[in-house]
């Protein structure tokens, strides 16, 4: 599937948010679905929209051993506040960068985002319409459930595929939207 869904891990520290406060979204690793041990740093692998400052967070032992490479993303997700079609960046991809995305799509690369520091979302880079057409997703729809001041679960669905042509430069606009929904599901039972 091209979307990610997650619920917070049991034992994770509860973070409280006020309406409109910033919810961190981190990038992690990227790699082919058929080889989970093969992974690369998100911003080193492909020409994604980069933050102005590459802020990392300390890794837990298990994260370090599994090859995690966590860097804060440029996404801005205000708690319990919907945003629609926000422009993340405009990227001019050279022929070599286009070709790298095409190879990633052909090899079914997926990447991991972490919402609220520990809520993993797995997304596909793009889709192969047929053997000769590779399409890069340029938009993500986030759907986040919360109860009071706590995030309970999240989904992320990539959309707006744009066809890439080998060796042909292209300028793309990367965007995202986020909806929030209240749930009665208690935080202590997530």
PDB file of C-alpha atoms in Angstrom:
ATOM      1  CA  UNK A   1       0.000   0.000   0.000  1.00  0.00           C
ATOM      2  CA  UNK A   2       1.087   3.554  -0.620  1.00  0.00           C
ATOM      3  CA  UNK A   3      -0.025   4.896   2.731  1.00  0.00           C
ATOM      4  CA  UNK A   4       1.147   4.727   6.296  1.00  0.00           C
ATOM      5  CA  UNK A   5      -0.835   4.267   9.496  1.00  0.00           C
ATOM      6  CA  UNK A   6       0.466   4.096  12.999  1.00  0.00           C
ATOM      7  CA  UNK A   7      -0.491   4.254  16.638  1.00  0.00           C
ATOM      8  CA  UNK A   8       1.838   5.353  19.390  1.00  0.00           C
ATOM      9  CA  UNK A   9       4.079   2.700  20.869  1.00  0.00           C
ATOM     10  CA  UNK A  10       3.195   1.348  24.291  1.00  0.00           C
ATOM     11  CA  UNK A  11       5.524   2.756  26.882  1.00  0.00           C
ATOM     12  CA  UNK A  12       6.268   5.928  24.916  1.00  0.00           C
ATOM     13  CA  UNK A  13       6.323   9.105  26.969  1.00  0.00           C
ATOM     14  CA  UNK A  14       3.101  11.105  26.677  1.00  0.00           C
ATOM     15  CA  UNK A  15       3.493  14.505  25.050  1.00  0.00           C
ATOM     16  CA  UNK A  16       0.852  17.125  25.648  1.00  0.00           C
ATOM     17  CA  UNK A  17       0.005  19.723  22.999  1.00  0.00           C
ATOM     18  CA  UNK A  18      -1.995  22.927  23.001  1.00  0.00           C
ATOM     19  CA  UNK A  19      -4.143  23.834  19.985  1.00  0.00           C
ATOM     20  CA  UNK A  20      -1.891  25.323  17.321  1.00  0.00           C
ATOM     21  CA  UNK A  21       1.395  24.249  18.928  1.00  0.00           C
ATOM     22  CA  UNK A  22       3.977  22.687  16.614  1.00  0.00           C
ATOM     23  CA  UNK A  23       3.976  18.901  16.296  1.00  0.00           C
ATOM     24  CA  UNK A  24       7.385  17.666  15.127  1.00  0.00           C
ATOM     25  CA  UNK A  25       7.606  15.550  11.987  1.00  0.00           C
ATOM     26  CA  UNK A  26      10.970  13.864  11.488  1.00  0.00           C
ATOM     27  CA  UNK A  27      12.382  12.072   8.468  1.00  0.00           C
ATOM     28  CA  UNK A  28      14.122   8.771   8.960  1.00  0.00           C
ATOM     29  CA  UNK A  29      15.465   6.282   6.489  1.00  0.00           C
ATOM     30  CA  UNK A  30      14.597   5.331   2.932  1.00  0.00           C
ATOM     31  CA  UNK A  31      15.171   2.121   0.995  1.00  0.00           C
ATOM     32  CA  UNK A  32      13.691  -0.670  -1.110  1.00  0.00           C
ATOM     33  CA  UNK A  33      10.710  -2.555   0.341  1.00  0.00           C
ATOM     34  CA  UNK A  34      12.129  -5.929  -0.704  1.00  0.00           C
ATOM     35  CA  UNK A  35      15.351  -5.351   1.253  1.00  0.00           C
ATOM     36  CA  UNK A  36      14.564  -3.759   4.642  1.00  0.00           C
ATOM     37  CA  UNK A  37      18.179  -3.936   5.806  1.00  0.00           C
ATOM     38  CA  UNK A  38      19.252  -1.741   2.875  1.00  0.00           C
ATOM     39  CA  UNK A  39      18.550   1.819   3.962  1.00  0.00           C
ATOM     40  CA  UNK A  40      19.877   5.304   3.339  1.00  0.00           C
ATOM     41  CA  UNK A  41      19.639   8.677   5.024  1.00  0.00           C
ATOM     42  CA  UNK A  42      16.485  10.402   3.769  1.00  0.00           C
ATOM     43  CA  UNK A  43      18.107  13.605   2.499  1.00  0.00           C
ATOM     44  CA  UNK A  44      21.208  11.866   1.108  1.00  0.00           C
ATOM     45  CA  UNK A  45      19.290   9.399  -1.058  1.00  0.00           C
ATOM     46  CA  UNK A  46      17.028  11.681  -3.099  1.00  0.00           C
ATOM     47  CA  UNK A  47      16.445  15.391  -3.792  1.00  0.00           C
ATOM     48  CA  UNK A  48      13.648  16.019  -1.275  1.00  0.00           C
ATOM     49  CA  UNK A  49      12.638  19.413   0.134  1.00  0.00           C
ATOM     50  CA  UNK A  50      15.276  20.103   2.768  1.00  0.00           C
ATOM     51  CA  UNK A  51      14.960  22.056   6.003  1.00  0.00           C
ATOM     52  CA  UNK A  52      17.078  25.203   6.288  1.00  0.00           C
ATOM     53  CA  UNK A  53      18.941  23.659   9.226  1.00  0.00           C
ATOM     54  CA  UNK A  54      19.578  19.914   9.461  1.00  0.00           C
ATOM     55  CA  UNK A  55      18.462  19.258  13.049  1.00  0.00           C
ATOM     56  CA  UNK A  56      18.967  15.718  14.328  1.00  0.00           C
ATOM     57  CA  UNK A  57      17.750  14.154  17.546  1.00  0.00           C
ATOM     58  CA  UNK A  58      19.573  11.726  19.819  1.00  0.00           C
ATOM     59  CA  UNK A  59      18.909   8.094  18.935  1.00  0.00           C
ATOM     60  CA  UNK A  60      17.998   5.337  21.343  1.00  0.00           C
ATOM     61  CA  UNK A  61      20.212   2.246  21.187  1.00  0.00           C
ATOM     62  CA  UNK A  62      17.659   0.224  19.201  1.00  0.00           C
ATOM     63  CA  UNK A  63      17.231   3.047  16.683  1.00  0.00           C
ATOM     64  CA  UNK A  64      20.971   3.304  16.155  1.00  0.00           C
ATOM     65  CA  UNK A  65      21.308  -0.458  15.724  1.00  0.00           C
ATOM     66  CA  UNK A  66      18.477  -0.546  13.155  1.00  0.00           C
ATOM     67  CA  UNK A  67      20.136   2.160  11.045  1.00  0.00           C
ATOM     68  CA  UNK A  68      17.806   5.049  11.863  1.00  0.00           C
ATOM     69  CA  UNK A  69      18.898   8.503  10.712  1.00  0.00           C
ATOM     70  CA  UNK A  70      16.411  10.954  12.196  1.00  0.00           C
ATOM     71  CA  UNK A  71      16.370  14.557  10.900  1.00  0.00           C
ATOM     72  CA  UNK A  72      13.671  17.166  11.495  1.00  0.00           C
ATOM     73  CA  UNK A  73      11.584  17.821   8.381  1.00  0.00           C
ATOM     74  CA  UNK A  74      10.369  21.182   7.036  1.00  0.00           C
ATOM     75  CA  UNK A  75       6.678  20.168   7.478  1.00  0.00           C
ATOM     76  CA  UNK A  76       4.658  22.412   9.823  1.00  0.00           C
ATOM     77  CA  UNK A  77       1.776  20.578  11.503  1.00  0.00           C
ATOM     78  CA  UNK A  78       0.002  22.725  14.127  1.00  0.00           C
ATOM     79  CA  UNK A  79      -1.820  20.574  16.698  1.00  0.00           C
ATOM     80  CA  UNK A  80      -5.579  20.171  16.056  1.00  0.00           C
ATOM     81  CA  UNK A  81      -5.421  22.794  13.273  1.00  0.00           C
ATOM     82  CA  UNK A  82      -6.202  21.760   9.704  1.00  0.00           C
ATOM     83  CA  UNK A  83      -3.939  22.936   6.879  1.00  0.00           C
ATOM     84  CA  UNK A  84      -4.644  22.466   3.196  1.00  0.00           C
ATOM     85  CA  UNK A  85      -2.375  22.357   0.147  1.00  0.00           C
ATOM     86  CA  UNK A  86       0.609  23.925   1.907  1.00  0.00           C
ATOM     87  CA  UNK A  87       3.599  24.396  -0.394  1.00  0.00           C
ATOM     88  CA  UNK A  88       6.568  22.596   1.121  1.00  0.00           C
ATOM     89  CA  UNK A  89       8.968  23.643  -1.638  1.00  0.00           C
ATOM     90  CA  UNK A  90       9.492  23.894  -5.349  1.00  0.00           C
ATOM     91  CA  UNK A  91      12.265  21.653  -6.581  1.00  0.00           C
ATOM     92  CA  UNK A  92      14.056  21.840  -9.905  1.00  0.00           C
ATOM     93  CA  UNK A  93      15.340  18.352 -10.580  1.00  0.00           C
ATOM     94  CA  UNK A  94      18.312  17.898 -12.909  1.00  0.00           C
ATOM     95  CA  UNK A  95      18.339  14.892 -15.268  1.00  0.00           C
ATOM     96  CA  UNK A  96      20.526  12.934 -12.817  1.00  0.00           C
ATOM     97  CA  UNK A  97      18.162  13.684  -9.881  1.00  0.00           C
ATOM     98  CA  UNK A  98      15.160  12.639 -11.989  1.00  0.00           C
ATOM     99  CA  UNK A  99      16.954   9.400 -12.857  1.00  0.00           C
ATOM    100  CA  UNK A 100      17.645   8.714  -9.154  1.00  0.00           C
ATOM    101  CA  UNK A 101      13.941   9.127  -8.347  1.00  0.00           C
ATOM    102  CA  UNK A 102      13.052   6.814 -11.248  1.00  0.00           C
ATOM    103  CA  UNK A 103      15.394   4.104  -9.953  1.00  0.00           C
ATOM    104  CA  UNK A 104      13.904   4.487  -6.460  1.00  0.00           C
ATOM    105  CA  UNK A 105      10.367   4.116  -7.836  1.00  0.00           C
ATOM    106  CA  UNK A 106      11.324   1.101  -9.975  1.00  0.00           C
ATOM    107  CA  UNK A 107      12.866  -0.521  -6.890  1.00  0.00           C
ATOM    108  CA  UNK A 108       9.770   0.247  -4.799  1.00  0.00           C
ATOM    109  CA  UNK A 109      11.519   2.527  -2.316  1.00  0.00           C
ATOM    110  CA  UNK A 110       9.577   3.630   0.726  1.00  0.00           C
ATOM    111  CA  UNK A 111      10.519   6.075   3.437  1.00  0.00           C
ATOM    112  CA  UNK A 112       9.675   6.582   7.060  1.00  0.00           C
ATOM    113  CA  UNK A 113       8.452   9.730   8.745  1.00  0.00           C
ATOM    114  CA  UNK A 114       8.123   9.993  12.518  1.00  0.00           C
ATOM    115  CA  UNK A 115       5.311  12.118  13.921  1.00  0.00           C
ATOM    116  CA  UNK A 116       5.640  13.363  17.489  1.00  0.00           C
ATOM    117  CA  UNK A 117       9.110  11.726  17.727  1.00  0.00           C
ATOM    118  CA  UNK A 118       7.912   8.119  17.839  1.00  0.00           C
ATOM    119  CA  UNK A 119       4.872   7.566  15.589  1.00  0.00           C
ATOM    120  CA  UNK A 120       6.156   5.908  12.378  1.00  0.00           C
ATOM    121  CA  UNK A 121       4.521   6.525   8.988  1.00  0.00           C
ATOM    122  CA  UNK A 122       5.718   4.492   5.998  1.00  0.00           C
ATOM    123  CA  UNK A 123       5.141   5.933   2.508  1.00  0.00           C
ATOM    124  CA  UNK A 124       6.042   4.955  -1.039  1.00  0.00           C
ATOM    125  CA  UNK A 125       8.235   7.323  -3.094  1.00  0.00           C
ATOM    126  CA  UNK A 126       6.093   6.809  -6.183  1.00  0.00           C
ATOM    127  CA  UNK A 127       4.318   4.310  -8.358  1.00  0.00           C
ATOM    128  CA  UNK A 128       5.095   2.456 -11.574  1.00  0.00           C
ATOM    129  CA  UNK A 129       2.016   2.750 -13.784  1.00  0.00           C
ATOM    130  CA  UNK A 130       3.547   0.198 -16.147  1.00  0.00           C
ATOM    131  CA  UNK A 131       7.050  -0.948 -16.961  1.00  0.00           C
ATOM    132  CA  UNK A 132       7.919   2.296 -18.732  1.00  0.00           C
ATOM    133  CA  UNK A 133       6.109   4.935 -16.626  1.00  0.00           C
ATOM    134  CA  UNK A 134       7.379   6.052 -13.225  1.00  0.00           C
ATOM    135  CA  UNK A 135       5.357   8.573 -11.223  1.00  0.00           C
ATOM    136  CA  UNK A 136       6.625  10.504  -8.188  1.00  0.00           C
ATOM    137  CA  UNK A 137       4.169  11.430  -5.428  1.00  0.00           C
ATOM    138  CA  UNK A 138       4.271  15.193  -4.809  1.00  0.00           C
ATOM    139  CA  UNK A 139       1.628  15.603  -2.076  1.00  0.00           C
ATOM    140  CA  UNK A 140       0.967  13.973   1.307  1.00  0.00           C
ATOM    141  CA  UNK A 141      -2.395  13.975   3.099  1.00  0.00           C
ATOM    142  CA  UNK A 142      -1.935  13.570   6.847  1.00  0.00           C
ATOM    143  CA  UNK A 143      -4.907  12.487   8.981  1.00  0.00           C
ATOM    144  CA  UNK A 144      -4.233  12.665  12.718  1.00  0.00           C
ATOM    145  CA  UNK A 145      -6.510  11.560  15.567  1.00  0.00           C
ATOM    146  CA  UNK A 146      -6.216  13.170  18.982  1.00  0.00           C
ATOM    147  CA  UNK A 147      -7.900  12.928  22.369  1.00  0.00           C
ATOM    148  CA  UNK A 148      -7.651  16.116  24.387  1.00  0.00           C
ATOM    149  CA  UNK A 149      -3.996  17.156  24.342  1.00  0.00           C
ATOM    150  CA  UNK A 150      -2.650  13.804  23.090  1.00  0.00           C
ATOM    151  CA  UNK A 151      -2.010  12.335  19.650  1.00  0.00           C
ATOM    152  CA  UNK A 152      -3.547   8.867  19.371  1.00  0.00           C
ATOM    153  CA  UNK A 153      -2.870   7.743  15.789  1.00  0.00           C
ATOM    154  CA  UNK A 154      -1.933   9.059  12.359  1.00  0.00           C
ATOM    155  CA  UNK A 155      -2.242   8.166   8.686  1.00  0.00           C
ATOM    156  CA  UNK A 156      -0.338   9.557   5.730  1.00  0.00           C
ATOM    157  CA  UNK A 157      -1.391   9.027   2.122  1.00  0.00           C
ATOM    158  CA  UNK A 158       0.808  10.148  -0.783  1.00  0.00           C
ATOM    159  CA  UNK A 159      -1.034  11.681  -3.737  1.00  0.00           C
ATOM    160  CA  UNK A 160      -0.616  13.706  -6.933  1.00  0.00           C
ATOM    161  CA  UNK A 161       1.707  11.436  -8.895  1.00  0.00           C
ATOM    162  CA  UNK A 162       3.739  13.223 -11.574  1.00  0.00           C
ATOM    163  CA  UNK A 163       5.301  11.251 -14.407  1.00  0.00           C
ATOM    164  CA  UNK A 164       9.082  11.420 -14.618  1.00  0.00           C
ATOM    165  CA  UNK A 165      10.871  11.034 -17.951  1.00  0.00           C
ATOM    166  CA  UNK A 166      14.395   9.569 -17.852  1.00  0.00           C
ATOM    167  CA  UNK A 167      17.076  12.200 -18.420  1.00  0.00           C
ATOM    168  CA  UNK A 168      14.557  15.060 -18.623  1.00  0.00           C
ATOM    169  CA  UNK A 169      14.733  17.845 -16.019  1.00  0.00           C
ATOM    170  CA  UNK A 170      11.526  18.878 -14.282  1.00  0.00           C
ATOM    171  CA  UNK A 171      10.362  21.450 -11.747  1.00  0.00           C
ATOM    172  CA  UNK A 172       7.950  20.091  -9.147  1.00  0.00           C
ATOM    173  CA  UNK A 173       5.947  21.603  -6.351  1.00  0.00           C
ATOM    174  CA  UNK A 174       5.773  19.452  -3.209  1.00  0.00           C
ATOM    175  CA  UNK A 175       2.720  20.073  -1.010  1.00  0.00           C
ATOM    176  CA  UNK A 176       0.846  18.627   1.955  1.00  0.00           C
ATOM    177  CA  UNK A 177      -2.447  18.845   3.828  1.00  0.00           C
ATOM    178  CA  UNK A 178      -3.365  17.801   7.346  1.00  0.00           C
ATOM    179  CA  UNK A 179      -6.732  17.063   8.910  1.00  0.00           C
ATOM    180  CA  UNK A 180      -7.286  16.449  12.595  1.00  0.00           C
ATOM    181  CA  UNK A 181     -10.101  14.460  14.127  1.00  0.00           C
ATOM    182  CA  UNK A 182     -11.111  14.096  17.723  1.00  0.00           C
ATOM    183  CA  UNK A 183     -11.485  10.566  19.083  1.00  0.00           C
ATOM    184  CA  UNK A 184     -12.803   9.152  22.326  1.00  0.00           C
ATOM    185  CA  UNK A 185     -10.162   6.441  22.282  1.00  0.00           C
ATOM    186  CA  UNK A 186      -8.258   6.928  25.554  1.00  0.00           C
ATOM    187  CA  UNK A 187      -4.578   7.738  25.434  1.00  0.00           C
ATOM    188  CA  UNK A 188      -3.741   5.089  28.050  1.00  0.00           C
ATOM    189  CA  UNK A 189      -5.219   2.335  25.812  1.00  0.00           C
ATOM    190  CA  UNK A 190      -3.725   3.265  22.461  1.00  0.00           C
TER     191      UNK A 190
END
